[in-house]
Coordinates of C-alpha atoms in Angstrom, one line a residue:
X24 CA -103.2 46.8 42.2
X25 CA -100.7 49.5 41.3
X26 CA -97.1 48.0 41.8
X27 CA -98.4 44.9 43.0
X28 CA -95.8 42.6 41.8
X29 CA -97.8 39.4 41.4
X30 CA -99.6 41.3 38.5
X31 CA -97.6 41.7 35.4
X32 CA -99.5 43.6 32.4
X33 CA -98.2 43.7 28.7
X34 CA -98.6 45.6 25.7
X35 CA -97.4 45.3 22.0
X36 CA -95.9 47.7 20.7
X37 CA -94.5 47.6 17.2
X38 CA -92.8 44.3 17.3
X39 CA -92.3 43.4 20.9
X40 CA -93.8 43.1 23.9
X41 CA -93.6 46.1 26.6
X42 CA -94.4 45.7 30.6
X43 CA -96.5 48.3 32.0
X44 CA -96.2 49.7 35.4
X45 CA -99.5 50.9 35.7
X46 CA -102.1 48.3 36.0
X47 CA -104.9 50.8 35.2
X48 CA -103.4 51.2 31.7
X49 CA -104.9 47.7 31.1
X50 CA -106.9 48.9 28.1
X51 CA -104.3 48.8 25.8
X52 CA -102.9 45.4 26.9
X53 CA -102.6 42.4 25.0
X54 CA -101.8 40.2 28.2
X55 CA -102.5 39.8 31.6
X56 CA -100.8 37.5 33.9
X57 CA -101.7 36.8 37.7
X58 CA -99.1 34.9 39.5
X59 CA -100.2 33.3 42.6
X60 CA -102.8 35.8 43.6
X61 CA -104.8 36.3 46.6
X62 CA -108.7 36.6 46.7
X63 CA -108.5 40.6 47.1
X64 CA -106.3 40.5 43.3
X65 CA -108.3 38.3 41.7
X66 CA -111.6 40.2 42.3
X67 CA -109.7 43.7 41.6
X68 CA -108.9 41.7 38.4
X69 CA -112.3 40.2 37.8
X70 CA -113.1 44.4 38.0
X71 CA -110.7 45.9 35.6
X72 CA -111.3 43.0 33.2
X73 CA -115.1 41.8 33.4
X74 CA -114.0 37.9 33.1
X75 CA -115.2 36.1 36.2
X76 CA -111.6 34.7 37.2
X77 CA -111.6 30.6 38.2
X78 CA -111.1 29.8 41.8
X79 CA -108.1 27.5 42.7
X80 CA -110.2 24.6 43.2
X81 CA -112.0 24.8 39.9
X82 CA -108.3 24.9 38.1
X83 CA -107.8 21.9 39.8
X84 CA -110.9 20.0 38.5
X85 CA -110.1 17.2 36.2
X86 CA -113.4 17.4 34.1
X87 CA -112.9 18.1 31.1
X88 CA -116.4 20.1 30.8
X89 CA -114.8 22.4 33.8
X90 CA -111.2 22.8 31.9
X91 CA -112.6 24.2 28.8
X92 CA -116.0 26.6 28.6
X93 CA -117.1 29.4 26.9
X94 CA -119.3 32.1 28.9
X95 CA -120.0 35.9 28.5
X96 CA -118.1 36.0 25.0
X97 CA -114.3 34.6 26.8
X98 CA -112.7 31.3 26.0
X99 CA -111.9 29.5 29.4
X100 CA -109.1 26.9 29.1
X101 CA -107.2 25.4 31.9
X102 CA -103.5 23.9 31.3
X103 CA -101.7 21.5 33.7
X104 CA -98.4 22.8 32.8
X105 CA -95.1 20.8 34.6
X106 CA -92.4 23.2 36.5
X107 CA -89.5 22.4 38.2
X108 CA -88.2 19.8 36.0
X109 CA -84.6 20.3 36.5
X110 CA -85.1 19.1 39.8
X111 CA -85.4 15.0 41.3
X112 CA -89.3 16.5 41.9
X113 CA -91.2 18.1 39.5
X114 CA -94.4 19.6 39.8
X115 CA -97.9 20.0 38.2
X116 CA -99.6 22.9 38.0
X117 CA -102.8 24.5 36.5
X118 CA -102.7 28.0 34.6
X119 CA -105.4 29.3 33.1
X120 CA -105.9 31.0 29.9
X121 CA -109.0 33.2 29.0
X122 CA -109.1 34.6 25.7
X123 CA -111.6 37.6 25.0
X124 CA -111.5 40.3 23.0
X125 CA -108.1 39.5 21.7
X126 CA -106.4 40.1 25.1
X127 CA -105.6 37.1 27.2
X128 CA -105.6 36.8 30.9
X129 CA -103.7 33.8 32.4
X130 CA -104.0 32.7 36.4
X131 CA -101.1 30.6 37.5
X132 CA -99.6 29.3 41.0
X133 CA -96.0 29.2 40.0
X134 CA -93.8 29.9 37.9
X135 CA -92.5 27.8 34.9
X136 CA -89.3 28.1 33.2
X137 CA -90.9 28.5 29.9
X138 CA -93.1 31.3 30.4
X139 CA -89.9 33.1 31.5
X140 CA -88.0 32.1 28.5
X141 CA -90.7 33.3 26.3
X142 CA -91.6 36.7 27.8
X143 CA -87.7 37.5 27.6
X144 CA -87.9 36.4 23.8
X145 CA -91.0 38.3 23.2
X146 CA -89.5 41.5 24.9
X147 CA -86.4 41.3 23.7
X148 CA -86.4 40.1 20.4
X149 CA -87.9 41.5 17.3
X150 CA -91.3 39.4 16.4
X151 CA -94.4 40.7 14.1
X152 CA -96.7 37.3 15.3
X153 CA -97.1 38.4 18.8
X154 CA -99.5 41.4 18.2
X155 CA -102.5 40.0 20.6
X156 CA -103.2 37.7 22.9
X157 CA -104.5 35.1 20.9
X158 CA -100.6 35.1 19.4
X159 CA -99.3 35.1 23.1
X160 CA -101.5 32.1 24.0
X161 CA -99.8 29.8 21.0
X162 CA -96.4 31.2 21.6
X163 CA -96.9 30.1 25.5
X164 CA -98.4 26.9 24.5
X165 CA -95.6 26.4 22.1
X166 CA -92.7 27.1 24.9
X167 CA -93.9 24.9 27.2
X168 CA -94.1 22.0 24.6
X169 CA -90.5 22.9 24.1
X170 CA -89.6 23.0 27.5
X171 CA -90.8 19.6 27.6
X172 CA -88.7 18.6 24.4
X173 CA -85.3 19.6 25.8
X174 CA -87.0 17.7 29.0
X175 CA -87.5 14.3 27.3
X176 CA -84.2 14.9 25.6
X177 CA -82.1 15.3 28.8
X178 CA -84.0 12.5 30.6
X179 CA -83.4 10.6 27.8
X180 CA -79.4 11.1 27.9
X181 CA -80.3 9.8 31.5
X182 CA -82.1 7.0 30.7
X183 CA -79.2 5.8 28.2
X184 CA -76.3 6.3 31.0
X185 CA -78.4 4.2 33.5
X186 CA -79.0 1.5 30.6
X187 CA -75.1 1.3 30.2
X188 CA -74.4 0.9 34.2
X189 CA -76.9 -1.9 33.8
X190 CA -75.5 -3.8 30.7
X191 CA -72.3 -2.9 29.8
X192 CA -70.6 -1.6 33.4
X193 CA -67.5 -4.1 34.1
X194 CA -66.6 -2.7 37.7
X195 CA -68.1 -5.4 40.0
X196 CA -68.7 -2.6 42.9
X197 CA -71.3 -1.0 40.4
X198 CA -73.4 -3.8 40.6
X199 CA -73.5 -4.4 43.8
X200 CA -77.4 -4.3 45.3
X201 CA -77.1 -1.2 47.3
X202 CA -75.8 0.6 44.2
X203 CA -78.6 -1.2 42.0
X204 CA -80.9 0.1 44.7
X205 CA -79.8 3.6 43.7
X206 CA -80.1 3.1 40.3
X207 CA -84.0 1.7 41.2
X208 CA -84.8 4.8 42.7
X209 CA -83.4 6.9 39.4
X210 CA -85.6 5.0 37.4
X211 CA -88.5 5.5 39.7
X212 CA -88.1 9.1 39.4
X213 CA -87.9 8.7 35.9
X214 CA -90.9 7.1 35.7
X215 CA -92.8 9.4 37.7
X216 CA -91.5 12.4 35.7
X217 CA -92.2 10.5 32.1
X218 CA -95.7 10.6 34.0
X219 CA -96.3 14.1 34.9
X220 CA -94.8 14.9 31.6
X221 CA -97.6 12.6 29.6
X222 CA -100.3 14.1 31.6
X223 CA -99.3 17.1 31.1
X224 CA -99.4 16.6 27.2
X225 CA -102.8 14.5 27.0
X226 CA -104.1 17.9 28.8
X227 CA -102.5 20.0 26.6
X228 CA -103.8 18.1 23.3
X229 CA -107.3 18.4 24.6
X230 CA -106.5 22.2 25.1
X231 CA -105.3 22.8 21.6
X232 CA -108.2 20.7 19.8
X233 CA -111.1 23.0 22.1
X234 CA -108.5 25.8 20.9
X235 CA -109.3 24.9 17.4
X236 CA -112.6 24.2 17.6
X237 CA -113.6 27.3 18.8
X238 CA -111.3 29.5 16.8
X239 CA -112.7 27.4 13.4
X240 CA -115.9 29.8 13.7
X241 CA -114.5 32.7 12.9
X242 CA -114.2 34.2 9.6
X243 CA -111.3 33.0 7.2
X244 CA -108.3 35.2 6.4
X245 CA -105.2 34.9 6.3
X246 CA -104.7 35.6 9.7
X247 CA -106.5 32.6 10.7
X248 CA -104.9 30.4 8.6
X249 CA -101.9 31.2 9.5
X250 CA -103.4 30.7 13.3
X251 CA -104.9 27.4 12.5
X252 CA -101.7 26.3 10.9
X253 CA -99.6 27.2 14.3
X254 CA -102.4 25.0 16.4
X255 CA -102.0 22.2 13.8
X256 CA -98.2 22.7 14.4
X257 CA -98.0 22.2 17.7
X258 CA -100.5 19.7 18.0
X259 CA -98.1 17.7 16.3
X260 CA -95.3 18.0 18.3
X261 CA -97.8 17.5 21.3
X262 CA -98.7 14.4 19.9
X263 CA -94.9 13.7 18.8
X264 CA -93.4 13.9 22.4
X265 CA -96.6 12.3 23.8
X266 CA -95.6 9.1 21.4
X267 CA -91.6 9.8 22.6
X268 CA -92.6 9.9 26.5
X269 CA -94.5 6.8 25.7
X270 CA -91.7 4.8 24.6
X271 CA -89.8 6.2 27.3
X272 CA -91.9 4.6 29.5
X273 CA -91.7 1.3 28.3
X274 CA -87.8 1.8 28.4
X275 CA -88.5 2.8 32.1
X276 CA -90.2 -0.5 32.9
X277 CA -87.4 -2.6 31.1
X278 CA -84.6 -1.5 32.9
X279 CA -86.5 -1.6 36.2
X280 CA -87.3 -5.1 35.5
X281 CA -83.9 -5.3 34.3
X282 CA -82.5 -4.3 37.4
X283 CA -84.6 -6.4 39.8
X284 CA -83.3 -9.4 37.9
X285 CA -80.1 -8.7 38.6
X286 CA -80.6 -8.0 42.2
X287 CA -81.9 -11.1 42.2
X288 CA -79.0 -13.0 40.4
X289 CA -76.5 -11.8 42.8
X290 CA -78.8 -12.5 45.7
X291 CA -79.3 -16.2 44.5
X292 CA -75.3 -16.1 43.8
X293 CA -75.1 -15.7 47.3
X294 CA -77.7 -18.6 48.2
X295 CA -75.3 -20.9 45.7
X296 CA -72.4 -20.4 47.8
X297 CA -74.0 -21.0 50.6
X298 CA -75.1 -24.2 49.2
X299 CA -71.7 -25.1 48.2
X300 CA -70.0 -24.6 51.2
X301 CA -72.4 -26.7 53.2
X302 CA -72.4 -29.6 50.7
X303 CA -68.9 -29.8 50.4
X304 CA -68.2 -29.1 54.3
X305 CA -70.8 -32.1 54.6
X306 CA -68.5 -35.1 53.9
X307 CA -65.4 -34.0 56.4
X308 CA -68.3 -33.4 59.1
X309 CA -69.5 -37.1 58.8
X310 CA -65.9 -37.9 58.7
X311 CA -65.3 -35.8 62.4
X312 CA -68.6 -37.0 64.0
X313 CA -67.4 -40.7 63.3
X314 CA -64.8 -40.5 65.0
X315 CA -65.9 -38.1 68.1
X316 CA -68.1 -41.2 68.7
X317 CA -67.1 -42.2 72.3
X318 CA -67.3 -45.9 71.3
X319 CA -64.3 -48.5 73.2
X320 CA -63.2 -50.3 70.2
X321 CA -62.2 -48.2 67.2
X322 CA -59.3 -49.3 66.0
X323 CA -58.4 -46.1 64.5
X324 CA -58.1 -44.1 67.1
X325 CA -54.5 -46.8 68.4
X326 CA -53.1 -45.7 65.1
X327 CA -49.9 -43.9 64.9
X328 CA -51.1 -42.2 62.0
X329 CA -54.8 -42.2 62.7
X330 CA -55.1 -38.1 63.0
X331 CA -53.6 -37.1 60.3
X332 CA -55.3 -39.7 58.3
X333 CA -58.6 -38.7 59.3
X334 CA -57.2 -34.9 58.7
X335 CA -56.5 -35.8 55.4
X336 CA -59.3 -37.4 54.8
X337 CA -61.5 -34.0 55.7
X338 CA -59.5 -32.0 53.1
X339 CA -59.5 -34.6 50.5
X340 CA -63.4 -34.8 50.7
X341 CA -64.0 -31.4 51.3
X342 CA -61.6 -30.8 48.0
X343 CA -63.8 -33.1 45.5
X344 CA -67.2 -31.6 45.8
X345 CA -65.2 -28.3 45.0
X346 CA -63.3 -29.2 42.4
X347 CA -66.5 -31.2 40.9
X348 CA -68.6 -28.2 41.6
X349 CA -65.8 -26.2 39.5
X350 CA -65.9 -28.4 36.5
X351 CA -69.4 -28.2 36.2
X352 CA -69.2 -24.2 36.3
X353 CA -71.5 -24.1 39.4
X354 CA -69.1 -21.6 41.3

């Protein structure tokens, strides 16, 4: 396990967290993380630490009873944390977090932006609530529910732009269906990422109420109310941007059936001039096939004048039906 780079061990010192090189120094750690380990590092793990480590496929179970467990004196609680959501495709992914003994272990196949942000805070900046893991597990919690805020803020920005190409854009090329089909798929992706992001939130509400529940057994100080007030806090803003992505969604489905309608309008504006045309090109038709009629006596067809009568008469009666159709504000 020495200088394996998929295990990263931490200790507090003073007022920030330190990386240790050594693995085998684990004693003194306050955190353990495993990033996308194989089966050989997770059983040298399950040795150094005594905590029975959860397979892949049991961080992927969606039971509730197999997310969050107690067993041999270590909380198990498993997160479905979103990554990648800078990008058109986001992805979910479990990380476990075992708490025992005031260290905490977590298991994860990836690696989200917000556990970055908050190890480089943690290391780098001066902070006297980080002094075990039970601190480290609420400070990750807490940066990945802020991830997700400056998430929901910047899809919303996106949301808003797309609602203004809808509504309020006056170039006519911007509303043309195969740009409306773009926007369609933007709003698809927005949906699925309001999604993910929801999930990922109802998950992570669950977490922090089995987070309380166990933690409410131990003995009061003021330590643990000051614990208990950080869960409350961020069960809050769990619930807050659960509420926001909600609304988002309903957003989501407006403009999608927003869009669709206007598809629709300009594809039955298309059917209405078609419909146009061939009522007004009707009349001159009539007006043509009566006379291509191959019959001996037509009087018509001995006058001087007869063509560009009949001519005439083509326009003239192709003219009304427009001009009517114009008045009525049909075209």
């Amino acid at each position: 396990m020495k200088g394996s780079l998929m295990l990263n061990v931490y200790e507090w010192r003073t007022d920030r967290l330190v990386r240790l090189d050594d693995a085998a120094a684990h004693n003194t750690s306050c955190w353990i993380d495993l990033v996308s380990p194989t089966p050989a590092e997770v059983a040298a793990l399950e040795t150094l630490t005594g905590i029975e480590i959860p397979s892949r496929d049991d961080m992927d179970d969606v039971e509730p009873s197999a997310r969050f467990y107690t067993e041999d004196g270590a909380v198990f609680m498993i997160a479905s944390v979103v990554t990648d959501l800078e990008t058109p495709d986001p992805v979910k992914m479990p990380v476990t977090f075992i708490l025992k003994g005031g260290r905490l272990v977590t298991v994860r196949y990836g690696q989200p932006r917000s556990f970055r942000l908050f190890v480089t805070r943690a290391m780098n900046k001066p902070n006297e609530k980080l002094a075990n893991g039970e601190a480290i597990f609420m400070g990750l919690i807490e940066a990945v529910v802020d991830r997700y805020a400056d998430a929901l803020e910047a899809k919303g920005i996106e949301l808003d732009t797309i609602s203004r190409l809808i509504f309020r854009k006056r170039d006519p090329k911007a509303m043309e269906s195969h740009n409306l089909q773009l926007v369609i798929r933007d709003i698809g992706r927005a949906g699925d990422f309001l999604a993910l992001i929801r999930e990922s939130l109802s998950n992570l509400q669950r977490l922090l109420a089995y987070h309380a529940a166990v933690s409410g057994a131990k003995a009061g100080g003021k330590g643990d109310r000051e614990a208990r007030q950080m869960v409350r806090l961020v069960q809050r803003d769990a619930a807050a941007l659960g509420e926001l992505s909600v609304s988002m969604s309903a957003k989501v489905t407006f403009l999608m059936d927003a869009t669709l309608g206007l598809i629709n309008l300009e594809q039955n504006q298309i059917i209405k001039i078609f419909s146009v045309a061939s009522v007004a090109l009707l009349p001159p038709t009539l007006i043509a096939s009566i006379y291509g009629m191959n019959f001996e006596i037509m009087p018509e067809l001995k006058w001087q004048y007869g063509y560009p009568l009949a001519v005439g008469a083509m326009v003239l009666s192709a003219a009304l039906p427009y001009l009517y159709f114009r008045k009525k504000r049909w075209l």
